[in-house]
C-alpha positions as a LaTeX table, in Angstrom:
\begin{tabular}{lrrr}
\hline
Residue & $x$ (\AA) & $y$ (\AA) & $z$ (\AA) \\
\hline
Met1 & 14.63 & $-3.22$ & 24.02 \\
Gln2 & 14.70 & $-3.23$ & 20.23 \\
Gln3 & 14.26 & 0.01 & 18.35 \\
His4 & 10.93 & 0.26 & 16.53 \\
Ile5 & 11.42 & 1.22 & 12.90 \\
Val6 & 8.23 & 2.22 & 11.09 \\
Val7 & 8.36 & 2.20 & 7.30 \\
Leu8 & 5.73 & 4.08 & 5.29 \\
Thr9 & 5.70 & 2.85 & 1.69 \\
Gly10 & 3.93 & 3.87 & $-1.49$ \\
Ala11 & 3.68 & 2.95 & $-5.14$ \\
Gly12 & 7.33 & 3.75 & $-5.88$ \\
Ile13 & 8.58 & 0.65 & $-4.08$ \\
Ser14 & 6.25 & $-1.62$ & $-6.07$ \\
Ala15 & 7.09 & 0.11 & $-9.35$ \\
Glu16 & 10.58 & $-1.41$ & $-9.19$ \\
Ser17 & 8.92 & $-4.83$ & $-9.36$ \\
Gly18 & 7.05 & $-3.82$ & $-12.50$ \\
Leu19 & 3.69 & $-2.75$ & $-11.09$ \\
Ser20 & 2.11 & 0.32 & $-12.65$ \\
Thr21 & 1.42 & 3.39 & $-10.57$ \\
Phe22 & $-1.45$ & 5.80 & $-11.08$ \\
Arg23 & 0.52 & 9.01 & $-10.63$ \\
Asp24 & 3.21 & 8.06 & $-13.12$ \\
Asn25 & 0.81 & 7.51 & $-16.01$ \\
Gly26 & $-0.79$ & 10.89 & $-16.56$ \\
Gly27 & $-3.68$ & 10.23 & $-14.21$ \\
Leu28 & $-4.40$ & 6.85 & $-15.79$ \\
Trp29 & $-4.00$ & 3.44 & $-14.19$ \\
Glu30 & $-3.43$ & 0.85 & $-16.93$ \\
Gln31 & $-5.24$ & 3.25 & $-19.31$ \\
His32 & $-8.26$ & 3.66 & $-17.04$ \\
Ser33 & $-9.32$ & 6.81 & $-15.23$ \\
Val34 & $-9.44$ & 6.35 & $-11.48$ \\
Tyr35 & $-13.08$ & 7.47 & $-11.65$ \\
Asp36 & $-13.90$ & 4.52 & $-13.88$ \\
Val37 & $-12.37$ & 1.81 & $-11.70$ \\
Ala38 & $-11.66$ & 3.06 & $-8.18$ \\
Thr39 & $-14.81$ & 4.64 & $-6.76$ \\
Pro40 & $-18.02$ & 3.18 & $-5.29$ \\
Glu41 & $-19.93$ & 4.98 & $-8.03$ \\
Ala42 & $-17.86$ & 3.23 & $-10.69$ \\
Phe43 & $-18.75$ & $-0.14$ & $-9.17$ \\
Glu44 & $-22.45$ & 0.72 & $-9.21$ \\
Arg45 & $-22.25$ & 2.06 & $-12.75$ \\
Asn46 & $-20.17$ & $-0.68$ & $-14.38$ \\
Arg47 & $-19.56$ & $-3.58$ & $-12.04$ \\
Asp48 & $-18.19$ & $-5.84$ & $-14.77$ \\
Leu49 & $-15.50$ & $-3.33$ & $-15.80$ \\
Val50 & $-14.36$ & $-2.78$ & $-12.22$ \\
Leu51 & $-14.18$ & $-6.51$ & $-11.46$ \\
Arg52 & $-12.33$ & $-7.18$ & $-14.71$ \\
Phe53 & $-9.85$ & $-4.40$ & $-13.98$ \\
Tyr54 & $-8.93$ & $-5.79$ & $-10.56$ \\
Asn55 & $-8.84$ & $-9.34$ & $-11.88$ \\
Glu56 & $-6.20$ & $-8.16$ & $-14.35$ \\
Arg57 & $-4.26$ & $-6.41$ & $-11.56$ \\
Arg58 & $-4.34$ & $-9.62$ & $-9.52$ \\
Arg59 & $-2.96$ & $-11.65$ & $-12.43$ \\
Gln60 & $-0.24$ & $-9.06$ & $-12.96$ \\
Leu61 & 0.66 & $-9.21$ & $-9.27$ \\
Gln62 & 1.04 & $-12.99$ & $-9.45$ \\
Asp63 & 3.63 & $-12.58$ & $-12.20$ \\
Val64 & 5.94 & $-10.12$ & $-10.43$ \\
Gln65 & 8.38 & $-10.62$ & $-7.58$ \\
Pro66 & 9.51 & $-8.62$ & $-4.54$ \\
Asn67 & 12.53 & $-6.44$ & $-5.28$ \\
Pro68 & 15.65 & $-5.77$ & $-3.17$ \\
Ala69 & 13.91 & $-2.94$ & $-1.29$ \\
His70 & 11.20 & $-5.31$ & $-0.04$ \\
Arg71 & 13.77 & $-7.91$ & 0.98 \\
Leu72 & 16.10 & $-5.42$ & 2.70 \\
Leu73 & 13.22 & $-4.12$ & 4.83 \\
Ala74 & 12.30 & $-7.67$ & 5.79 \\
Glu75 & 15.88 & $-8.47$ & 6.77 \\
Leu76 & 15.82 & $-5.61$ & 9.29 \\
Glu77 & 13.56 & $-7.76$ & 11.46 \\
Gly78 & 16.65 & $-9.68$ & 12.50 \\
Arg79 & 17.86 & $-6.63$ & 14.44 \\
Tyr80 & 14.87 & $-4.36$ & 14.99 \\
Gln81 & 11.16 & $-4.33$ & 15.54 \\
Val82 & 9.85 & $-3.32$ & 12.12 \\
Thr83 & 6.34 & $-2.34$ & 11.10 \\
Val84 & 5.53 & $-1.56$ & 7.47 \\
Val85 & 2.58 & 0.76 & 6.88 \\
Thr86 & 1.87 & 0.63 & 3.16 \\
Gln87 & $-0.44$ & 2.49 & 0.85 \\
Asn88 & 0.00 & $-0.36$ & $-1.64$ \\
Val89 & $-2.61$ & $-3.07$ & $-2.17$ \\
Asp90 & $-0.13$ & $-5.69$ & $-3.40$ \\
Asp91 & 1.40 & $-8.46$ & $-1.28$ \\
Leu92 & 5.04 & $-7.84$ & $-2.17$ \\
His93 & 6.06 & $-6.85$ & 1.35 \\
Glu94 & 4.70 & $-10.13$ & 2.71 \\
Arg95 & 6.28 & $-12.15$ & $-0.07$ \\
Gly96 & 9.54 & $-10.31$ & 0.54 \\
Gly97 & 9.55 & $-11.58$ & 4.12 \\
Ser98 & 8.04 & $-8.77$ & 6.22 \\
Ser99 & 5.91 & $-10.15$ & 9.05 \\
Arg100 & 4.20 & $-6.96$ & 10.27 \\
Val101 & 2.45 & $-5.18$ & 7.40 \\
Leu102 & $-0.50$ & $-2.82$ & 7.76 \\
His103 & $-2.36$ & $-2.09$ & 4.51 \\
Leu104 & $-4.01$ & 1.32 & 4.59 \\
His105 & $-5.88$ & 0.93 & 1.32 \\
Gly106 & $-6.86$ & $-2.73$ & 1.42 \\
Glu107 & $-5.44$ & $-5.84$ & $-0.20$ \\
Leu108 & $-5.75$ & $-7.04$ & $-3.77$ \\
Thr109 & $-5.67$ & $-10.69$ & $-2.69$ \\
Lys110 & $-8.83$ & $-10.31$ & $-0.62$ \\
Ala111 & $-12.50$ & $-9.84$ & $-1.47$ \\
Arg112 & $-15.28$ & $-8.48$ & 0.68 \\
Ser113 & $-19.01$ & $-8.21$ & 0.61 \\
Ser114 & $-20.31$ & $-5.15$ & $-1.22$ \\
Val115 & $-22.96$ & $-4.75$ & 1.50 \\
Tyr116 & $-21.41$ & $-6.21$ & 4.67 \\
Pro117 & $-17.82$ & $-4.86$ & 4.84 \\
Asp118 & $-16.86$ & $-7.11$ & 7.75 \\
Leu119 & $-17.24$ & $-10.19$ & 5.52 \\
Val120 & $-13.73$ & $-10.46$ & 4.05 \\
Tyr121 & $-12.28$ & $-13.46$ & 2.22 \\
Asp122 & $-8.77$ & $-14.46$ & 1.16 \\
Ile123 & $-8.91$ & $-15.17$ & $-2.56$ \\
Gly124 & $-5.24$ & $-15.20$ & $-3.49$ \\
Tyr125 & $-4.83$ & $-14.42$ & $-7.19$ \\
Asn126 & $-8.25$ & $-15.75$ & $-8.23$ \\
Asp127 & $-10.85$ & $-13.70$ & $-10.08$ \\
Ile128 & $-13.95$ & $-12.12$ & $-8.61$ \\
Asn129 & $-16.78$ & $-12.60$ & $-11.08$ \\
Pro130 & $-20.30$ & $-11.18$ & $-11.32$ \\
Gly131 & $-22.50$ & $-13.49$ & $-9.26$ \\
Asp132 & $-19.77$ & $-14.38$ & $-6.75$ \\
Thr133 & $-21.37$ & $-13.68$ & $-3.40$ \\
Cys134 & $-20.55$ & $-13.46$ & 0.29 \\
Asp135 & $-22.05$ & $-15.75$ & 2.93 \\
Arg136 & $-25.11$ & $-13.50$ & 3.06 \\
Gly137 & $-25.76$ & $-13.58$ & $-0.67$ \\
Glu138 & $-24.39$ & $-10.18$ & $-1.70$ \\
Gln139 & $-21.98$ & $-9.55$ & $-4.57$ \\
Leu140 & $-18.29$ & $-9.65$ & $-3.70$ \\
Arg141 & $-16.03$ & $-6.70$ & $-4.52$ \\
Pro142 & $-12.29$ & $-6.11$ & $-4.16$ \\
Asp143 & $-11.21$ & $-5.42$ & $-0.58$ \\
Ile144 & $-9.81$ & $-2.07$ & $-1.68$ \\
Val145 & $-10.40$ & 1.37 & $-0.16$ \\
Trp146 & $-11.68$ & 3.35 & $-3.12$ \\
Phe147 & $-11.58$ & 7.11 & $-3.55$ \\
Gly148 & $-14.35$ & 8.66 & $-1.48$ \\
Glu149 & $-14.36$ & 5.84 & 1.10 \\
Glu150 & $-13.09$ & 6.03 & 4.67 \\
Val151 & $-9.68$ & 4.53 & 5.48 \\
Pro152 & $-10.56$ & 2.15 & 8.32 \\
Met153 & $-6.94$ & 1.40 & 9.31 \\
Leu154 & $-5.89$ & 5.05 & 9.54 \\
Glu155 & $-6.06$ & 5.42 & 13.32 \\
Thr156 & $-4.29$ & 2.10 & 13.83 \\
Ala157 & $-1.54$ & 3.32 & 11.50 \\
Ala158 & $-1.32$ & 6.61 & 13.40 \\
Glu159 & $-0.79$ & 4.70 & 16.65 \\
Val160 & 1.99 & 2.68 & 15.02 \\
Val161 & 3.73 & 5.85 & 13.80 \\
Arg162 & 3.49 & 7.43 & 17.26 \\
Ser163 & 5.47 & 4.48 & 18.64 \\
Ala164 & 8.32 & 4.83 & 16.13 \\
Asp165 & 11.95 & 5.32 & 17.10 \\
Gln166 & 12.75 & 5.94 & 13.43 \\
Leu167 & 10.45 & 6.70 & 10.49 \\
Leu168 & 11.47 & 5.67 & 6.98 \\
Ile169 & 9.37 & 6.81 & 4.02 \\
Val170 & 9.92 & 4.96 & 0.73 \\
Gly171 & 8.38 & 5.48 & $-2.68$ \\
Thr172 & 5.57 & 7.87 & $-1.82$ \\
Ser173 & 5.17 & 11.49 & $-2.87$ \\
Leu174 & 3.36 & 12.29 & 0.40 \\
Gln175 & 0.64 & 13.98 & $-1.60$ \\
Val176 & $-2.27$ & 11.56 & $-1.06$ \\
Tyr177 & $-4.30$ & 12.30 & 2.04 \\
Pro178 & $-5.21$ & 11.14 & 4.61 \\
Ala179 & $-2.24$ & 8.75 & 4.41 \\
Ala180 & 0.28 & 11.58 & 3.90 \\
Gly181 & $-0.78$ & 13.06 & 7.23 \\
Leu182 & 0.75 & 10.13 & 9.09 \\
Val183 & 4.18 & 11.79 & 8.95 \\
Tyr184 & 2.89 & 14.43 & 11.36 \\
Glu185 & 2.07 & 11.81 & 14.00 \\
Val186 & 5.72 & 11.05 & 14.72 \\
Asp187 & 7.34 & 12.45 & 17.88 \\
Ile188 & 9.42 & 15.58 & 17.41 \\
Asp189 & 12.73 & 13.88 & 18.25 \\
Val190 & 12.28 & 10.87 & 15.98 \\
Pro191 & 14.58 & 10.78 & 12.92 \\
Ile192 & 12.75 & 10.84 & 9.57 \\
Thr193 & 14.25 & 9.72 & 6.27 \\
Val194 & 12.53 & 10.07 & 2.87 \\
Ile195 & 13.70 & 7.93 & $-0.05$ \\
Asp196 & 12.35 & 9.19 & $-3.36$ \\
Pro197 & 14.11 & 10.02 & $-6.65$ \\
Gly198 & 11.66 & 12.81 & $-7.47$ \\
Glu199 & 10.40 & 15.80 & $-5.53$ \\
Pro200 & 8.47 & 14.49 & $-2.53$ \\
Ala201 & 6.40 & 16.92 & $-0.51$ \\
Ser202 & 8.53 & 18.80 & 1.97 \\
Val203 & 8.83 & 17.20 & 5.41 \\
Ser204 & 10.47 & 19.43 & 7.97 \\
Arg205 & 13.69 & 18.01 & 9.50 \\
Ala206 & 13.58 & 14.93 & 7.23 \\
Arg207 & 16.75 & 13.67 & 5.56 \\
Val208 & 16.04 & 13.03 & 1.86 \\
Ile209 & 17.81 & 10.32 & $-0.15$ \\
Arg210 & 17.08 & 11.11 & $-3.80$ \\
Lys211 & 17.40 & 7.61 & $-5.15$ \\
Gly212 & 15.15 & 4.78 & $-6.23$ \\
Ala213 & 13.65 & 2.51 & $-3.62$ \\
Ser214 & 16.16 & $-0.35$ & $-3.70$ \\
Glu215 & 19.27 & 1.81 & $-3.98$ \\
Gly216 & 18.01 & 4.23 & $-1.35$ \\
Val217 & 17.02 & 1.55 & 1.15 \\
Arg218 & 20.38 & $-0.14$ & 0.67 \\
Glu219 & 22.17 & 3.14 & 1.48 \\
Trp220 & 19.96 & 3.78 & 4.50 \\
Val221 & 20.45 & 0.29 & 5.90 \\
Ala222 & 24.22 & 0.61 & 5.50 \\
Arg223 & 24.14 & 3.73 & 7.66 \\
Leu224 & 22.28 & 1.80 & 10.37 \\
Ser225 & 25.07 & $-0.77$ & 10.63 \\
\hline
\end{tabular}
C-alpha cells in the first residue's frame, strides 16, 4: 500500500511564482487592507471595489506559472498517494500537475452566489462584474472564504491529515487559524517537516528546513529517494 503524504501549503509556495502575499506586505494585499477587500462587510459596503480587486488577482494569476515546488509535489504522485491541502486560492498546484488538491479558502477561478452558497460556477480567469447573477438571480461573488466566514472544508481537511503517513508543510507561517490547527490532527508517530525560510510557529517534533519552497522541497524529496 502506498504511503499517504499530506502537504499543507500556504502563500510562500505561490510567492515564488510571483503572486503577492498579504503577510509580506505590511498588512496590505496589493495596497489594499484586508478589511477593504476580504470581508463580507467590505462586499456589502463597496461591491465594485471588491469585484475589481479579485478580477485583477485573477488576471495576475493567468500570467504566472507553477514553480519547481509545485511540479516536484506533483511528481511525487508517481510513487506515493499525495493530497495537497492548500490555504491558497490560486490554481498553481493543479496547473503544476497535482491531482488531489483541497482548497481551504476557496478558489479564485470560481464564482458563487452571494445568497445561495451552494451555487458555484467555474469562471476560469474571467471577470465577475456588477449585475452578473447566479441561476436564482442573485449577484455573484468570488468563491473565496473571507475573514469572518466559516471554513467549510476544514473538517474534510482534518480527516485528510489524520490519514497521513507523512506531513509536509510548505510556505506557511502556521499563524492563521483555523487552518494552522490542522498540524495538531496528525498522529503522534507521523513525521512532520516544515519548509520555511523565516521563523514559522513552533511545531513540536517537526524537522525544519529553513529554505525557500522550491529549494526546500527539492531537498526533502531527495531524502525520500
